[in-house]
Amino acid sequence: MVQRLAASGITAAPVLQAMGTVERHRFVDTALVNQAYEDTSLPIGLGQTISKPSVVARMTELLLGAECARAAGLGRVLEIGTGCGYQAAVLARLAREVYTIERLRALHEKARDYLRPLRLANVHLILGDGMLGYAAGAPYAGIISAAGGESLPQQWCDQLAMGGRLVAPLAGGGGRQVLLVVDKTPQGLKQSVLEAVHFVPLKSGIA
Ligand code: SAH
């Protein structure tokens, strides 16, 4: 899987190393274990999916490109959409603290079970509505969303540190989604629209 990621253009050694360390098969049901290292999203229950490894790697690499991370390493990170906890485990190898928020209780608990044996002391699992961000951990050097909405919640931008970076899917018109990068600079927010992506929808409230 890591060789394929490198061949597909992921160049950041720390990202490749983190993805080589976290065993993806630990985050899927037994029946799907033999597909765990293929570049596909897989069902994790409640209509949600574990993201494709190439997308996890791409978004993580973008996050590491934040101005404040380039100087001092990645500090606190907020992930919206814990799902099964895979992306959080990858981030835990690269950031000082990882706050990850999930709105579906059953998945929040599943992630807790999957992550427990890994003993990642810097991962904080929160049950809540990530559309509001998570003010208690702010400001964040990086914010990453695994679910795509119609617009960017204002709280995400507010909770971003100066020099911090947000990476999130966003509705791009015509039912399409694009990957968006927002950098917080002294001159204001700088937005870049990248490639088309396919993420589950961002929804409000806890269920
Ligand atoms: N990060 C996961 C991917 C999970 S899929 C991985 O490593 O593979 C996206 C998740 O976002 C789903 O579990 C969905 O329930 C969750 N989600 C959607 N809207 C949300 C919101 N407002 N707050 C928190 N989680 C949300």
PDB file of C-alpha atoms and ligand atoms in Angstrom:
ATOM      1  CA  MET A   1       0.000   0.000   0.000  1.00  0.00           C
ATOM      2  CA  VAL A   2       2.790   2.412   0.921  1.00  0.00           C
ATOM      3  CA  GLN A   3       4.654   1.675  -2.317  1.00  0.00           C
ATOM      4  CA  ARG A   4       1.511   2.436  -4.300  1.00  0.00           C
ATOM      5  CA  LEU A   5       1.046   5.694  -2.379  1.00  0.00           C
ATOM      6  CA  ALA A   6       4.626   6.721  -3.137  1.00  0.00           C
ATOM      7  CA  ALA A   7       4.170   5.784  -6.819  1.00  0.00           C
ATOM      8  CA  SER A   8       0.984   7.842  -6.975  1.00  0.00           C
ATOM      9  CA  GLY A   9       2.800  11.000  -5.902  1.00  0.00           C
ATOM     10  CA  ILE A  10       2.807  11.116  -2.092  1.00  0.00           C
ATOM     11  CA  THR A  11       6.308  12.384  -1.354  1.00  0.00           C
ATOM     12  CA  ALA A  12       6.294  13.352   2.342  1.00  0.00           C
ATOM     13  CA  ALA A  13       8.358  10.663   4.098  1.00  0.00           C
ATOM     14  CA  PRO A  14       6.624  11.160   7.475  1.00  0.00           C
ATOM     15  CA  VAL A  15       3.230  10.518   5.836  1.00  0.00           C
ATOM     16  CA  LEU A  16       4.437   7.338   4.120  1.00  0.00           C
ATOM     17  CA  GLN A  17       6.001   6.205   7.374  1.00  0.00           C
ATOM     18  CA  ALA A  18       2.841   6.864   9.401  1.00  0.00           C
ATOM     19  CA  MET A  19       0.719   5.035   6.823  1.00  0.00           C
ATOM     20  CA  GLY A  20       3.147   2.125   6.935  1.00  0.00           C
ATOM     21  CA  THR A  21       2.883   1.951  10.715  1.00  0.00           C
ATOM     22  CA  VAL A  22      -0.887   2.078  11.215  1.00  0.00           C
ATOM     23  CA  GLU A  23      -2.423  -1.260  10.249  1.00  0.00           C
ATOM     24  CA  ARG A  24      -5.571  -0.454   8.285  1.00  0.00           C
ATOM     25  CA  HIS A  25      -6.985  -3.968   8.655  1.00  0.00           C
ATOM     26  CA  ARG A  26      -7.524  -3.255  12.360  1.00  0.00           C
ATOM     27  CA  PHE A  27     -10.163  -0.648  11.445  1.00  0.00           C
ATOM     28  CA  VAL A  28     -12.519  -2.756   9.314  1.00  0.00           C
ATOM     29  CA  ASP A  29     -14.857  -5.674   9.958  1.00  0.00           C
ATOM     30  CA  THR A  30     -13.346  -9.160   9.774  1.00  0.00           C
ATOM     31  CA  ALA A  31     -15.122  -9.867   6.472  1.00  0.00           C
ATOM     32  CA  LEU A  32     -13.301  -6.935   4.820  1.00  0.00           C
ATOM     33  CA  VAL A  33      -9.811  -7.561   6.188  1.00  0.00           C
ATOM     34  CA  ASN A  34      -8.547  -8.976   2.888  1.00  0.00           C
ATOM     35  CA  GLN A  35      -9.456  -5.693   1.146  1.00  0.00           C
ATOM     36  CA  ALA A  36      -7.921  -3.453   3.812  1.00  0.00           C
ATOM     37  CA  TYR A  37      -4.792  -2.576   1.822  1.00  0.00           C
ATOM     38  CA  GLU A  38      -6.538  -1.897  -1.479  1.00  0.00           C
ATOM     39  CA  ASP A  39      -7.063   1.706  -2.475  1.00  0.00           C
ATOM     40  CA  THR A  40     -10.784   1.719  -1.837  1.00  0.00           C
ATOM     41  CA  SER A  41     -13.142   3.137   0.740  1.00  0.00           C
ATOM     42  CA  LEU A  42     -14.911   0.387   2.727  1.00  0.00           C
ATOM     43  CA  PRO A  43     -18.153   0.323   4.728  1.00  0.00           C
ATOM     44  CA  ILE A  44     -17.802   0.832   8.495  1.00  0.00           C
ATOM     45  CA  GLY A  45     -21.498   0.711   9.398  1.00  0.00           C
ATOM     46  CA  LEU A  46     -24.357   3.243   9.569  1.00  0.00           C
ATOM     47  CA  GLY A  47     -23.855   4.079   5.881  1.00  0.00           C
ATOM     48  CA  GLN A  48     -20.402   5.553   6.536  1.00  0.00           C
ATOM     49  CA  THR A  49     -17.033   4.570   5.068  1.00  0.00           C
ATOM     50  CA  ILE A  50     -13.350   4.422   5.944  1.00  0.00           C
ATOM     51  CA  SER A  51     -11.662   6.761   3.449  1.00  0.00           C
ATOM     52  CA  LYS A  52      -9.397   5.475   0.670  1.00  0.00           C
ATOM     53  CA  PRO A  53      -5.729   5.272   1.739  1.00  0.00           C
ATOM     54  CA  SER A  54      -4.714   7.582  -1.129  1.00  0.00           C
ATOM     55  CA  VAL A  55      -7.160  10.234   0.078  1.00  0.00           C
ATOM     56  CA  VAL A  56      -6.031   9.901   3.706  1.00  0.00           C
ATOM     57  CA  ALA A  57      -2.413  10.281   2.559  1.00  0.00           C
ATOM     58  CA  ARG A  58      -3.191  13.224   0.282  1.00  0.00           C
ATOM     59  CA  MET A  59      -5.109  15.157   2.942  1.00  0.00           C
ATOM     60  CA  THR A  60      -2.502  14.393   5.601  1.00  0.00           C
ATOM     61  CA  GLU A  61       0.284  15.576   3.327  1.00  0.00           C
ATOM     62  CA  LEU A  62      -1.611  18.797   2.637  1.00  0.00           C
ATOM     63  CA  LEU A  63      -2.092  19.330   6.370  1.00  0.00           C
ATOM     64  CA  LEU A  64       1.661  18.967   6.961  1.00  0.00           C
ATOM     65  CA  GLY A  65       2.158  21.782   4.457  1.00  0.00           C
ATOM     66  CA  ALA A  66       0.579  24.326   6.860  1.00  0.00           C
ATOM     67  CA  GLU A  67       2.869  27.306   7.389  1.00  0.00           C
ATOM     68  CA  CYS A  68       2.996  26.744  11.148  1.00  0.00           C
ATOM     69  CA  ALA A  69       3.725  23.020  10.706  1.00  0.00           C
ATOM     70  CA  ARG A  70       6.635  23.587   8.328  1.00  0.00           C
ATOM     71  CA  ALA A  71       8.470  25.577  10.979  1.00  0.00           C
ATOM     72  CA  ALA A  72       7.739  23.650  14.168  1.00  0.00           C
ATOM     73  CA  GLY A  73       5.997  20.402  13.211  1.00  0.00           C
ATOM     74  CA  LEU A  74       2.278  19.797  13.384  1.00  0.00           C
ATOM     75  CA  GLY A  75       0.787  20.923  16.700  1.00  0.00           C
ATOM     76  CA  ARG A  76      -2.865  20.410  17.601  1.00  0.00           C
ATOM     77  CA  VAL A  77      -5.138  18.992  14.923  1.00  0.00           C
ATOM     78  CA  LEU A  78      -8.924  18.695  14.755  1.00  0.00           C
ATOM     79  CA  GLU A  79     -10.513  15.963  12.661  1.00  0.00           C
ATOM     80  CA  ILE A  80     -14.213  16.165  11.843  1.00  0.00           C
ATOM     81  CA  GLY A  81     -15.668  12.681  11.295  1.00  0.00           C
ATOM     82  CA  THR A  82     -13.760  10.101  13.349  1.00  0.00           C
ATOM     83  CA  GLY A  83     -15.561   7.211  11.658  1.00  0.00           C
ATOM     84  CA  CYS A  84     -13.612   4.102  12.647  1.00  0.00           C
ATOM     85  CA  GLY A  85     -10.584   6.109  13.812  1.00  0.00           C
ATOM     86  CA  TYR A  86      -8.114   5.231  11.044  1.00  0.00           C
ATOM     87  CA  GLN A  87      -7.260   8.770   9.961  1.00  0.00           C
ATOM     88  CA  ALA A  88      -6.962   9.781  13.623  1.00  0.00           C
ATOM     89  CA  ALA A  89      -4.406   6.998  14.202  1.00  0.00           C
ATOM     90  CA  VAL A  90      -2.370   8.212  11.210  1.00  0.00           C
ATOM     91  CA  LEU A  91      -2.553  11.818  12.443  1.00  0.00           C
ATOM     92  CA  ALA A  92      -1.485  10.716  15.927  1.00  0.00           C
ATOM     93  CA  ARG A  93       1.893   9.740  14.470  1.00  0.00           C
ATOM     94  CA  LEU A  94       2.381  13.194  12.953  1.00  0.00           C
ATOM     95  CA  ALA A  95       0.721  15.768  15.225  1.00  0.00           C
ATOM     96  CA  ARG A  96       1.277  16.612  18.870  1.00  0.00           C
ATOM     97  CA  GLU A  97      -2.416  16.321  19.800  1.00  0.00           C
ATOM     98  CA  VAL A  98      -5.349  15.003  17.790  1.00  0.00           C
ATOM     99  CA  TYR A  99      -8.923  15.986  18.652  1.00  0.00           C
ATOM    100  CA  THR A 100     -11.352  13.922  16.616  1.00  0.00           C
ATOM    101  CA  ILE A 101     -15.096  14.443  16.702  1.00  0.00           C
ATOM    102  CA  GLU A 102     -17.872  12.109  15.533  1.00  0.00           C
ATOM    103  CA  ARG A 103     -21.642  12.722  15.540  1.00  0.00           C
ATOM    104  CA  LEU A 104     -22.722   9.049  15.504  1.00  0.00           C
ATOM    105  CA  ARG A 105     -22.414   7.463  18.928  1.00  0.00           C
ATOM    106  CA  ALA A 106     -22.006   3.904  17.582  1.00  0.00           C
ATOM    107  CA  LEU A 107     -19.027   4.944  15.440  1.00  0.00           C
ATOM    108  CA  HIS A 108     -17.513   7.034  18.227  1.00  0.00           C
ATOM    109  CA  GLU A 109     -17.585   3.892  20.374  1.00  0.00           C
ATOM    110  CA  LYS A 110     -16.293   1.668  17.576  1.00  0.00           C
ATOM    111  CA  ALA A 111     -13.329   4.011  17.081  1.00  0.00           C
ATOM    112  CA  ARG A 112     -12.642   3.910  20.810  1.00  0.00           C
ATOM    113  CA  ASP A 113     -12.532   0.083  20.682  1.00  0.00           C
ATOM    114  CA  TYR A 114     -10.298   0.015  17.592  1.00  0.00           C
ATOM    115  CA  LEU A 115      -7.888   2.625  18.974  1.00  0.00           C
ATOM    116  CA  ARG A 116      -7.613   1.271  22.526  1.00  0.00           C
ATOM    117  CA  PRO A 117      -4.959  -1.404  21.756  1.00  0.00           C
ATOM    118  CA  LEU A 118      -2.823   1.184  19.938  1.00  0.00           C
ATOM    119  CA  ARG A 119      -2.484   3.225  23.169  1.00  0.00           C
ATOM    120  CA  LEU A 120      -2.240   6.583  21.426  1.00  0.00           C
ATOM    121  CA  ALA A 121      -2.180   8.961  24.389  1.00  0.00           C
ATOM    122  CA  ASN A 122      -2.414  12.048  22.148  1.00  0.00           C
ATOM    123  CA  VAL A 123      -5.768  11.147  20.538  1.00  0.00           C
ATOM    124  CA  HIS A 124      -8.878  12.682  22.106  1.00  0.00           C
ATOM    125  CA  LEU A 125     -12.196  11.181  20.959  1.00  0.00           C
ATOM    126  CA  ILE A 126     -15.189  13.472  21.202  1.00  0.00           C
ATOM    127  CA  LEU A 127     -18.864  12.717  20.599  1.00  0.00           C
ATOM    128  CA  GLY A 128     -20.365  15.886  19.176  1.00  0.00           C
ATOM    129  CA  ASP A 129     -21.361  17.961  16.179  1.00  0.00           C
ATOM    130  CA  GLY A 130     -18.173  18.781  14.315  1.00  0.00           C
ATOM    131  CA  MET A 131     -19.948  21.501  12.329  1.00  0.00           C
ATOM    132  CA  LEU A 132     -19.337  23.592  15.435  1.00  0.00           C
ATOM    133  CA  GLY A 133     -15.676  22.578  15.504  1.00  0.00           C
ATOM    134  CA  TYR A 134     -14.360  21.889  18.998  1.00  0.00           C
ATOM    135  CA  ALA A 135     -13.561  25.131  20.759  1.00  0.00           C
ATOM    136  CA  ALA A 136     -11.987  23.492  23.820  1.00  0.00           C
ATOM    137  CA  GLY A 137      -8.952  22.367  21.807  1.00  0.00           C
ATOM    138  CA  ALA A 138      -8.563  25.514  19.650  1.00  0.00           C
ATOM    139  CA  PRO A 139      -6.580  27.062  18.081  1.00  0.00           C
ATOM    140  CA  TYR A 140      -5.589  24.265  15.709  1.00  0.00           C
ATOM    141  CA  ALA A 141      -2.560  24.083  13.452  1.00  0.00           C
ATOM    142  CA  GLY A 142      -4.648  21.859  11.214  1.00  0.00           C
ATOM    143  CA  ILE A 143      -8.304  20.993  10.687  1.00  0.00           C
ATOM    144  CA  ILE A 144      -9.262  18.079   8.468  1.00  0.00           C
ATOM    145  CA  SER A 145     -12.803  17.031   7.577  1.00  0.00           C
ATOM    146  CA  ALA A 146     -13.815  13.555   6.423  1.00  0.00           C
ATOM    147  CA  ALA A 147     -17.325  14.737   5.523  1.00  0.00           C
ATOM    148  CA  GLY A 148     -18.362  17.302   2.933  1.00  0.00           C
ATOM    149  CA  GLY A 149     -20.886  20.112   3.407  1.00  0.00           C
ATOM    150  CA  GLU A 150     -22.497  22.801   1.265  1.00  0.00           C
ATOM    151  CA  SER A 151     -20.394  25.527   2.873  1.00  0.00           C
ATOM    152  CA  LEU A 152     -17.523  25.862   5.334  1.00  0.00           C
ATOM    153  CA  PRO A 153     -18.666  26.315   8.932  1.00  0.00           C
ATOM    154  CA  GLN A 154     -17.445  29.677  10.253  1.00  0.00           C
ATOM    155  CA  GLN A 155     -16.275  27.981  13.474  1.00  0.00           C
ATOM    156  CA  TRP A 156     -13.664  25.989  11.575  1.00  0.00           C
ATOM    157  CA  CYS A 157     -12.011  29.150  10.277  1.00  0.00           C
ATOM    158  CA  ASP A 158     -12.333  30.829  13.704  1.00  0.00           C
ATOM    159  CA  GLN A 159     -10.678  27.864  15.437  1.00  0.00           C
ATOM    160  CA  LEU A 160      -7.715  27.758  13.041  1.00  0.00           C
ATOM    161  CA  ALA A 161      -4.402  29.115  14.381  1.00  0.00           C
ATOM    162  CA  MET A 162      -2.474  31.787  12.472  1.00  0.00           C
ATOM    163  CA  GLY A 163      -0.406  29.856   9.941  1.00  0.00           C
ATOM    164  CA  GLY A 164      -2.821  26.944  10.289  1.00  0.00           C
ATOM    165  CA  ARG A 165      -4.457  25.015   7.448  1.00  0.00           C
ATOM    166  CA  LEU A 166      -7.885  23.528   6.878  1.00  0.00           C
ATOM    167  CA  VAL A 167      -8.363  20.641   4.423  1.00  0.00           C
ATOM    168  CA  ALA A 168     -11.949  19.678   3.670  1.00  0.00           C
ATOM    169  CA  PRO A 169     -14.286  18.459   0.936  1.00  0.00           C
ATOM    170  CA  LEU A 170     -16.874  21.000  -0.151  1.00  0.00           C
ATOM    171  CA  ALA A 171     -19.813  21.032  -2.556  1.00  0.00           C
ATOM    172  CA  GLY A 172     -18.498  22.275  -5.885  1.00  0.00           C
ATOM    173  CA  GLY A 173     -21.803  22.609  -7.771  1.00  0.00           C
ATOM    174  CA  GLY A 174     -23.719  20.066  -9.841  1.00  0.00           C
ATOM    175  CA  GLY A 175     -23.606  17.505  -7.043  1.00  0.00           C
ATOM    176  CA  ARG A 176     -19.817  17.395  -7.243  1.00  0.00           C
ATOM    177  CA  GLN A 177     -17.378  17.767  -4.361  1.00  0.00           C
ATOM    178  CA  VAL A 178     -13.950  19.360  -4.472  1.00  0.00           C
ATOM    179  CA  LEU A 179     -11.092  19.301  -2.017  1.00  0.00           C
ATOM    180  CA  LEU A 180     -10.573  22.704  -0.447  1.00  0.00           C
ATOM    181  CA  VAL A 181      -7.480  24.038   1.333  1.00  0.00           C
ATOM    182  CA  VAL A 182      -7.768  27.188   3.464  1.00  0.00           C
ATOM    183  CA  ASP A 183      -4.674  28.820   4.960  1.00  0.00           C
ATOM    184  CA  LYS A 184      -4.979  31.402   7.742  1.00  0.00           C
ATOM    185  CA  THR A 185      -2.429  34.125   7.032  1.00  0.00           C
ATOM    186  CA  PRO A 186      -1.849  37.599   8.497  1.00  0.00           C
ATOM    187  CA  GLN A 187      -3.432  38.904   5.245  1.00  0.00           C
ATOM    188  CA  GLY A 188      -6.568  36.813   5.758  1.00  0.00           C
ATOM    189  CA  LEU A 189      -7.861  33.420   4.619  1.00  0.00           C
ATOM    190  CA  LYS A 190      -6.330  32.044   1.409  1.00  0.00           C
ATOM    191  CA  GLN A 191      -8.422  29.437  -0.342  1.00  0.00           C
ATOM    192  CA  SER A 192      -7.332  26.888  -2.969  1.00  0.00           C
ATOM    193  CA  VAL A 193      -9.657  24.497  -4.758  1.00  0.00           C
ATOM    194  CA  LEU A 194      -8.019  21.169  -5.634  1.00  0.00           C
ATOM    195  CA  GLU A 195      -9.238  17.946  -7.239  1.00  0.00           C
ATOM    196  CA  ALA A 196     -12.697  16.355  -7.193  1.00  0.00           C
ATOM    197  CA  VAL A 197     -13.367  14.028  -4.244  1.00  0.00           C
ATOM    198  CA  HIS A 198     -16.195  11.828  -2.910  1.00  0.00           C
ATOM    199  CA  PHE A 199     -16.948  12.057   0.790  1.00  0.00           C
ATOM    200  CA  VAL A 200     -20.005  11.246   2.865  1.00  0.00           C
ATOM    201  CA  PRO A 201     -22.174  14.266   3.689  1.00  0.00           C
ATOM    202  CA  LEU A 202     -21.497  16.535   6.657  1.00  0.00           C
ATOM    203  CA  LYS A 203     -24.605  16.459   8.853  1.00  0.00           C
ATOM    204  CA  SER A 204     -25.572  18.444  11.920  1.00  0.00           C
ATOM    205  CA  GLY A 205     -26.507  17.178  15.369  1.00  0.00           C
ATOM    206  CA  ILE A 206     -25.664  13.998  17.267  1.00  0.00           C
ATOM    207  CA  ALA A 207     -27.363  10.636  16.577  1.00  0.00           C
TER     208      ALA A 207
HETATM  209  N1  SAH B   1     -12.021   9.608   9.247  1.00  0.00           N
HETATM  210  C1  SAH B   1     -12.643   8.358   8.856  1.00  0.00           C
HETATM  211  C2  SAH B   1     -13.700   8.561   7.813  1.00  0.00           C
HETATM  212  C3  SAH B   1     -15.052   8.603   8.389  1.00  0.00           C
HETATM  213  S1  SAH B   1     -16.362   8.918   7.238  1.00  0.00           S
HETATM  214  C4  SAH B   1     -11.568   7.400   8.405  1.00  0.00           C
HETATM  215  O1  SAH B   1     -10.496   7.407   8.950  1.00  0.00           O
HETATM  216  O2  SAH B   1     -11.784   6.609   7.553  1.00  0.00           O
HETATM  217  C5  SAH B   1     -16.900  10.490   7.805  1.00  0.00           C
HETATM  218  C6  SAH B   1     -17.527  10.542   9.166  1.00  0.00           C
HETATM  219  O3  SAH B   1     -17.987  11.875   9.381  1.00  0.00           O
HETATM  220  C7  SAH B   1     -18.765   9.662   9.360  1.00  0.00           C
HETATM  221  O4  SAH B   1     -18.533   8.761  10.395  1.00  0.00           O
HETATM  222  C8  SAH B   1     -19.869  10.655   9.733  1.00  0.00           C
HETATM  223  O5  SAH B   1     -20.766  10.165  10.707  1.00  0.00           O
HETATM  224  C9  SAH B   1     -19.062  11.813  10.270  1.00  0.00           C
HETATM  225  N2  SAH B   1     -19.744  13.116  10.306  1.00  0.00           N
HETATM  226  C10 SAH B   1     -20.570  13.684   9.394  1.00  0.00           C
HETATM  227  N3  SAH B   1     -20.985  14.901   9.815  1.00  0.00           N
HETATM  228  C11 SAH B   1     -20.391  15.111  11.030  1.00  0.00           C
HETATM  229  C12 SAH B   1     -20.421  16.170  11.993  1.00  0.00           C
HETATM  230  N4  SAH B   1     -21.164  17.292  11.809  1.00  0.00           N
HETATM  231  N5  SAH B   1     -19.690  16.040  13.112  1.00  0.00           N
HETATM  232  C13 SAH B   1     -18.941  14.928  13.343  1.00  0.00           C
HETATM  233  N6  SAH B   1     -18.880  13.899  12.491  1.00  0.00           N
HETATM  234  C14 SAH B   1     -19.585  13.975  11.334  1.00  0.00           C
END
